[in-house]
């Protein structure tokens, strides 16, 4: 039987979906994993923070946020306003870090996760920024403290990618991979194929909350390059940065290009690739024509795929369809169970 | 550091590929898993058996088999001729069972695996027969003896399916799956799509050693139904038998059907499905038309796919491309490491 105190730093769609999922799986966690929990801290970007060692009422917290109110009334330590101070005082065994991504340096998430690990917490994030920028440091720190630094949701939402290589593919040599790792551009290309203009498709992606007001991080391939660098760093053991990835976005593709390709049984996809060459790795993100015999062809809309090439398994692909905040939340839950469950 | 004595019961393409893979990964097993091994027994269908407590020379064994000779000269116990007697006397810590599949009752493989577990060995098989017919009994027996009964290669060769659910998908409820699980029929349909006749495609599959002399087990969907029943039994926790799976093979499909469908951007596939309905599960194997938006569409030739539907992950697919005996052998290696490696 383990009882875990948990705190959430960042409480947007994913954080909220995660606490709802925790509640829904509460009985199962007890029954199958002898795992119970108390949420002792929630820190948000716009709604303030709350700490309560006896447990925050999640229903009330969700209610306050939905009405645009602050969490302060739920806190036993309302004077705490700073995220680092929050981490030191939240009394958690596990910190879930889900603040907005910084492509450039992974900050301030790296500092948050470092602080949590130094304070003896497991550190779990859905944020790829700190993984690509500080994987080795944070993993080493976690090990030194006997804790886990897990980040299953950083690439392909809740699909098990990192845990797959951690547990299921012993004695393999990962030679390279290719895939579709950015949902926004994949949805845009799918809509263009069905007759939408580039501008119209971008506006649609924004309207459903997938693309940001400034969609360039997706469209210019930056998000995809961070994911490529993350996979190469973690799974191939070669620490590279997003800037090392050769990168072309989808701006130069016209609706006509996309429609024409489809008529010829091909599809334009923003393809991510990495290939080991001796001690180095050659990586790229760029639009490529994909034929009907590729497992990438049928991956449309917001779905994603990564196709791994290993010495012992020539082609192993993982495909995730219809993701949403709940899918990302599941990755956090899987990390939580894997980090805390003994055996 | 752990040293394992291993024995192979069944030494065809897969068994031979496995010992070659073991040799190739020898240094890595020592370095990464502190795992060394001695092969103390090999039992074949046509080339007799050999037992040697100090280790069988694998180069010599492969040589004898390639020249059509018997293994007897390599044995220190040449009087042993019976597989059960072989298991009792092979001195192994791990038995690899790779005898031909029996769809009807999984025998004699079930007896072999039972004997190995009772004798205190880990039991590893690429054979789906004993899994579908005796999963619960053998798993219970393994647990009682503190051993493992693993069978990663029984479905989709070396692709991690069973270990995925064992380790990576905690707290999920598997609602159902669909997939392409029989390579032979998938290759036949792909060849028919490219202009071959049904008979020609079957002959081709036989010529490359994929289909058997009597190809009905594949063509009539029996092999696929065994795999469906295996996945349902192990992953959904509902023990069903192959006969419980509604089953239609591909005999009634004409080359014209297949070509016509492809012209309309569809493909005929032998689709396996399972869906939980209250306490029951509805299963089928039958030809279905698949459109270009399905992840099944791009899975051609000998490739295979399974698309899982879970409460928390709406669509997670695993695709394996270009499999061969080496891929199946890798599943055995992964089971070997997972069964014997502590931590």
Coordinates of C-alpha atoms in Angstrom, one line a residue, chain B residues 20-272:
Chain B
X20 CA 22.5 -17.3 -34.3
X21 CA 21.0 -14.2 -32.7
X22 CA 22.1 -15.3 -29.2
X23 CA 25.7 -15.7 -30.5
X24 CA 25.5 -12.3 -32.2
X25 CA 24.3 -10.6 -29.0
X26 CA 26.5 -12.5 -26.7
X27 CA 28.8 -9.6 -25.7
X28 CA 25.9 -7.3 -25.3
X29 CA 24.0 -9.7 -23.1
X30 CA 27.0 -9.9 -20.8
X31 CA 27.6 -6.2 -20.8
X32 CA 24.1 -4.9 -20.5
X33 CA 22.4 -7.7 -18.6
X34 CA 25.3 -9.6 -17.0
X35 CA 23.7 -12.7 -18.7
X36 CA 25.7 -15.6 -20.0
X37 CA 24.4 -18.9 -21.3
X38 CA 25.2 -22.5 -22.3
X39 CA 23.1 -24.5 -24.7
X40 CA 22.8 -27.9 -23.0
X41 CA 20.1 -29.4 -25.2
X42 CA 18.7 -29.4 -28.7
X43 CA 15.8 -31.6 -29.8
X44 CA 14.6 -31.7 -33.4
X45 CA 11.8 -33.3 -35.3
X46 CA 14.0 -34.9 -38.0
X47 CA 17.5 -34.7 -36.8
X48 CA 17.3 -36.4 -33.4
X49 CA 18.4 -34.9 -30.1
X50 CA 21.5 -33.9 -28.3
X51 CA 22.2 -33.2 -24.7
X52 CA 25.5 -32.1 -23.3
X53 CA 25.8 -30.5 -19.8
X54 CA 29.0 -28.8 -20.7
X55 CA 27.5 -27.2 -23.8
X56 CA 26.6 -28.2 -27.3
X57 CA 28.8 -26.8 -30.1
X58 CA 26.3 -24.7 -32.0
X59 CA 28.4 -24.4 -35.1
X60 CA 28.6 -28.2 -35.3
X61 CA 24.9 -28.6 -34.7
X62 CA 24.0 -26.1 -37.4
X63 CA 26.4 -27.9 -39.8
X64 CA 25.0 -31.3 -39.1
X65 CA 21.5 -30.1 -39.7
X66 CA 22.4 -28.3 -42.9
X67 CA 23.9 -31.5 -44.3
X68 CA 20.8 -33.5 -43.3
X69 CA 22.6 -35.4 -40.5
X70 CA 21.6 -36.4 -37.0
X71 CA 22.7 -34.6 -33.9
X72 CA 23.4 -37.8 -32.0
X73 CA 27.2 -37.6 -32.2
X74 CA 27.0 -34.3 -30.2
X75 CA 25.1 -35.9 -27.3
X76 CA 26.4 -37.3 -24.1
X77 CA 23.1 -39.1 -23.6
X78 CA 22.4 -40.6 -27.0
X79 CA 19.9 -43.1 -25.6
X80 CA 17.3 -40.3 -25.0
X81 CA 14.8 -40.1 -27.8
X82 CA 11.6 -38.9 -26.2
X83 CA 10.8 -35.2 -25.9
X84 CA 9.5 -35.5 -22.3
X85 CA 12.6 -37.5 -21.3
X86 CA 14.7 -34.9 -23.1
X87 CA 13.1 -32.1 -21.0
X88 CA 13.8 -34.0 -17.8
X89 CA 17.4 -34.6 -18.8
X90 CA 18.5 -31.5 -20.6
X91 CA 19.6 -29.7 -17.5
X92 CA 18.2 -26.4 -18.6
X93 CA 17.1 -23.4 -16.6
X94 CA 15.1 -22.2 -19.6
X95 CA 13.2 -24.3 -22.2
X96 CA 12.5 -22.8 -25.7
X97 CA 9.6 -24.7 -27.2
X98 CA 9.2 -24.2 -30.9
X99 CA 7.5 -27.3 -32.2
X100 CA 4.9 -27.2 -35.0
X101 CA 1.6 -25.6 -34.0
X102 CA -1.5 -27.7 -33.3
X103 CA -4.6 -25.5 -33.8
X104 CA -6.9 -28.2 -32.4
X105 CA -5.6 -28.6 -28.9
X106 CA -2.1 -27.1 -28.7
X107 CA -0.6 -30.6 -28.1
X108 CA 2.0 -31.9 -27.6
X109 CA 3.4 -28.4 -26.9
X110 CA 1.2 -28.0 -23.8
X111 CA 2.7 -31.1 -22.3
X112 CA 6.2 -30.0 -23.1
X113 CA 5.7 -26.6 -21.5
X114 CA 4.0 -28.1 -18.5
X115 CA 6.8 -30.5 -17.9
X116 CA 9.4 -27.8 -18.2
X117 CA 7.6 -25.5 -15.7
X118 CA 7.1 -28.4 -13.3
X119 CA 10.8 -29.2 -13.6
X120 CA 11.5 -25.6 -12.5
X121 CA 12.4 -24.1 -15.9
X122 CA 11.2 -20.9 -17.4
X123 CA 9.1 -21.9 -20.4
X124 CA 9.3 -19.7 -23.6
X125 CA 7.5 -20.5 -26.8
X126 CA 6.8 -18.9 -30.2
X127 CA 3.9 -21.4 -30.5
X128 CA 0.4 -20.0 -30.3
X129 CA -1.2 -23.4 -29.8
X130 CA -0.3 -23.9 -26.2
X131 CA -1.0 -20.2 -25.4
X132 CA -4.6 -20.3 -26.7
X133 CA -5.3 -23.7 -25.3
X134 CA -3.5 -23.6 -21.9
X135 CA -2.7 -20.0 -21.0
X136 CA -4.3 -20.0 -17.7
X137 CA -3.0 -23.3 -16.6
X138 CA 0.6 -22.7 -17.7
X139 CA 0.6 -19.1 -16.2
X140 CA -0.6 -20.4 -12.9
X141 CA 1.9 -23.2 -12.9
X142 CA 4.7 -20.8 -13.8
X143 CA 3.7 -18.5 -10.9
X144 CA 3.5 -21.4 -8.4
X145 CA 7.1 -22.4 -9.5
X146 CA 8.4 -18.9 -9.4
X147 CA 9.1 -19.1 -13.1
X148 CA 7.9 -17.3 -16.3
X149 CA 5.8 -18.5 -19.1
X150 CA 6.4 -16.1 -22.0
X151 CA 5.3 -16.2 -25.6
X152 CA 6.0 -12.8 -27.2
X153 CA 6.5 -14.4 -30.6
X154 CA 3.2 -16.2 -30.7
X155 CA 1.4 -13.2 -32.3
X156 CA 3.1 -10.7 -34.7
X157 CA 6.5 -12.3 -34.5
X158 CA 8.9 -10.3 -32.4
X159 CA 6.8 -7.2 -32.1
X160 CA 6.2 -6.4 -28.4
X161 CA 2.5 -7.0 -27.8
X162 CA 2.2 -9.1 -24.7
X163 CA 5.0 -7.2 -22.9
X164 CA 3.4 -3.9 -23.9
X165 CA 0.3 -4.8 -21.9
X166 CA 2.4 -6.4 -19.1
X167 CA 4.4 -3.2 -18.5
X168 CA 3.3 -0.2 -20.4
X169 CA -0.4 0.2 -20.3
X170 CA -1.3 0.1 -16.6
X171 CA -4.9 0.9 -15.6
X172 CA -6.3 0.5 -19.1
X173 CA -9.4 -1.3 -20.1
X174 CA -9.0 -3.0 -23.4
X175 CA -12.4 -2.6 -25.2
X176 CA -11.4 -4.4 -28.4
X177 CA -9.0 -4.6 -31.3
X178 CA -8.9 -5.0 -35.0
X179 CA -6.0 -6.0 -37.1
X180 CA -4.3 -8.0 -39.8
X181 CA -2.6 -11.0 -38.1
X182 CA -2.0 -13.5 -40.9
X183 CA 0.9 -12.8 -43.1
X184 CA 0.2 -15.4 -45.7
X185 CA -3.3 -14.2 -46.7
X186 CA -2.1 -10.6 -46.6
X187 CA 0.7 -11.4 -49.0
X188 CA -1.7 -13.3 -51.2
X189 CA -4.1 -10.3 -51.3
X190 CA -1.3 -7.9 -52.0
X191 CA -0.1 -10.1 -54.9
X192 CA -3.7 -10.4 -56.3
X193 CA -4.0 -6.6 -56.2
X194 CA -0.9 -6.5 -58.4
X195 CA -2.3 -8.8 -61.0
X196 CA -1.6 -12.3 -59.7
X197 CA -4.3 -15.0 -59.6
X198 CA -5.4 -16.6 -56.3
X199 CA -3.7 -19.8 -57.2
X200 CA -0.6 -18.1 -58.4
X201 CA -0.4 -16.0 -55.2
X202 CA -0.8 -19.1 -53.1
X203 CA 2.0 -20.9 -55.0
X204 CA 4.2 -17.9 -54.6
X205 CA 3.6 -17.9 -50.8
X206 CA 4.5 -21.6 -50.7
X207 CA 7.6 -21.0 -52.8
X208 CA 9.1 -18.6 -50.3
X209 CA 8.3 -20.9 -47.4
X210 CA 5.5 -18.8 -46.0
X211 CA 2.5 -21.0 -46.8
X212 CA 2.5 -24.7 -46.1
X213 CA 1.9 -27.5 -48.6
X214 CA -1.7 -27.5 -47.4
X215 CA -2.3 -23.8 -47.1
X216 CA -5.9 -24.0 -45.7
X217 CA -4.9 -23.1 -42.2
X218 CA -4.0 -19.6 -43.4
X219 CA -6.5 -19.2 -46.3
X220 CA -9.5 -20.3 -44.3
X221 CA -8.6 -18.0 -41.5
X222 CA -7.8 -20.6 -38.9
X223 CA -4.4 -19.3 -38.0
X224 CA -5.9 -15.8 -37.7
X225 CA -8.7 -17.1 -35.4
X226 CA -6.1 -18.8 -33.1
X227 CA -4.4 -15.4 -32.9
X228 CA -7.6 -13.6 -32.1
X229 CA -8.5 -16.1 -29.4
X230 CA -4.9 -15.8 -28.0
X231 CA -5.1 -12.0 -27.8
X232 CA -8.6 -12.1 -26.2
X233 CA -7.6 -14.7 -23.7
X234 CA -4.4 -13.0 -22.6
X235 CA -5.0 -9.3 -23.0
X236 CA -8.8 -9.1 -22.4
X237 CA -8.8 -11.8 -19.7
X238 CA -11.6 -13.7 -21.4
X239 CA -10.6 -17.3 -22.2
X240 CA -12.1 -18.2 -25.6
X241 CA -11.2 -20.9 -28.1
X242 CA -10.5 -20.5 -31.8
X243 CA -13.8 -22.2 -32.6
X244 CA -15.6 -19.4 -30.8
X245 CA -14.3 -16.9 -33.4
X246 CA -16.7 -16.3 -36.3
X247 CA -14.6 -17.1 -39.3
X248 CA -14.6 -16.6 -43.1
X249 CA -11.4 -17.1 -45.1
X250 CA -10.4 -15.5 -48.4
X251 CA -11.3 -18.2 -50.9
X252 CA -14.4 -16.4 -52.2
X253 CA -12.5 -13.3 -53.1
X254 CA -11.6 -13.1 -56.8
X255 CA -8.7 -11.3 -58.3
X256 CA -11.2 -9.0 -59.9
X257 CA -12.8 -8.1 -56.6
X258 CA -9.4 -7.2 -55.2
X259 CA -8.3 -5.2 -58.3
X260 CA -11.6 -3.4 -58.5
X261 CA -11.5 -2.4 -54.8
X262 CA -8.0 -1.0 -55.2
X263 CA -9.1 1.1 -58.2
X264 CA -11.7 2.6 -55.8
X265 CA -9.0 3.4 -53.2
X266 CA -10.0 0.4 -51.0
X267 CA -8.3 -2.8 -50.2
X268 CA -9.6 -6.2 -49.2
X269 CA -8.0 -7.4 -46.0
X270 CA -8.5 -10.4 -43.8
X271 CA -9.5 -8.4 -40.8
X272 CA -9.5 -9.8 -37.3

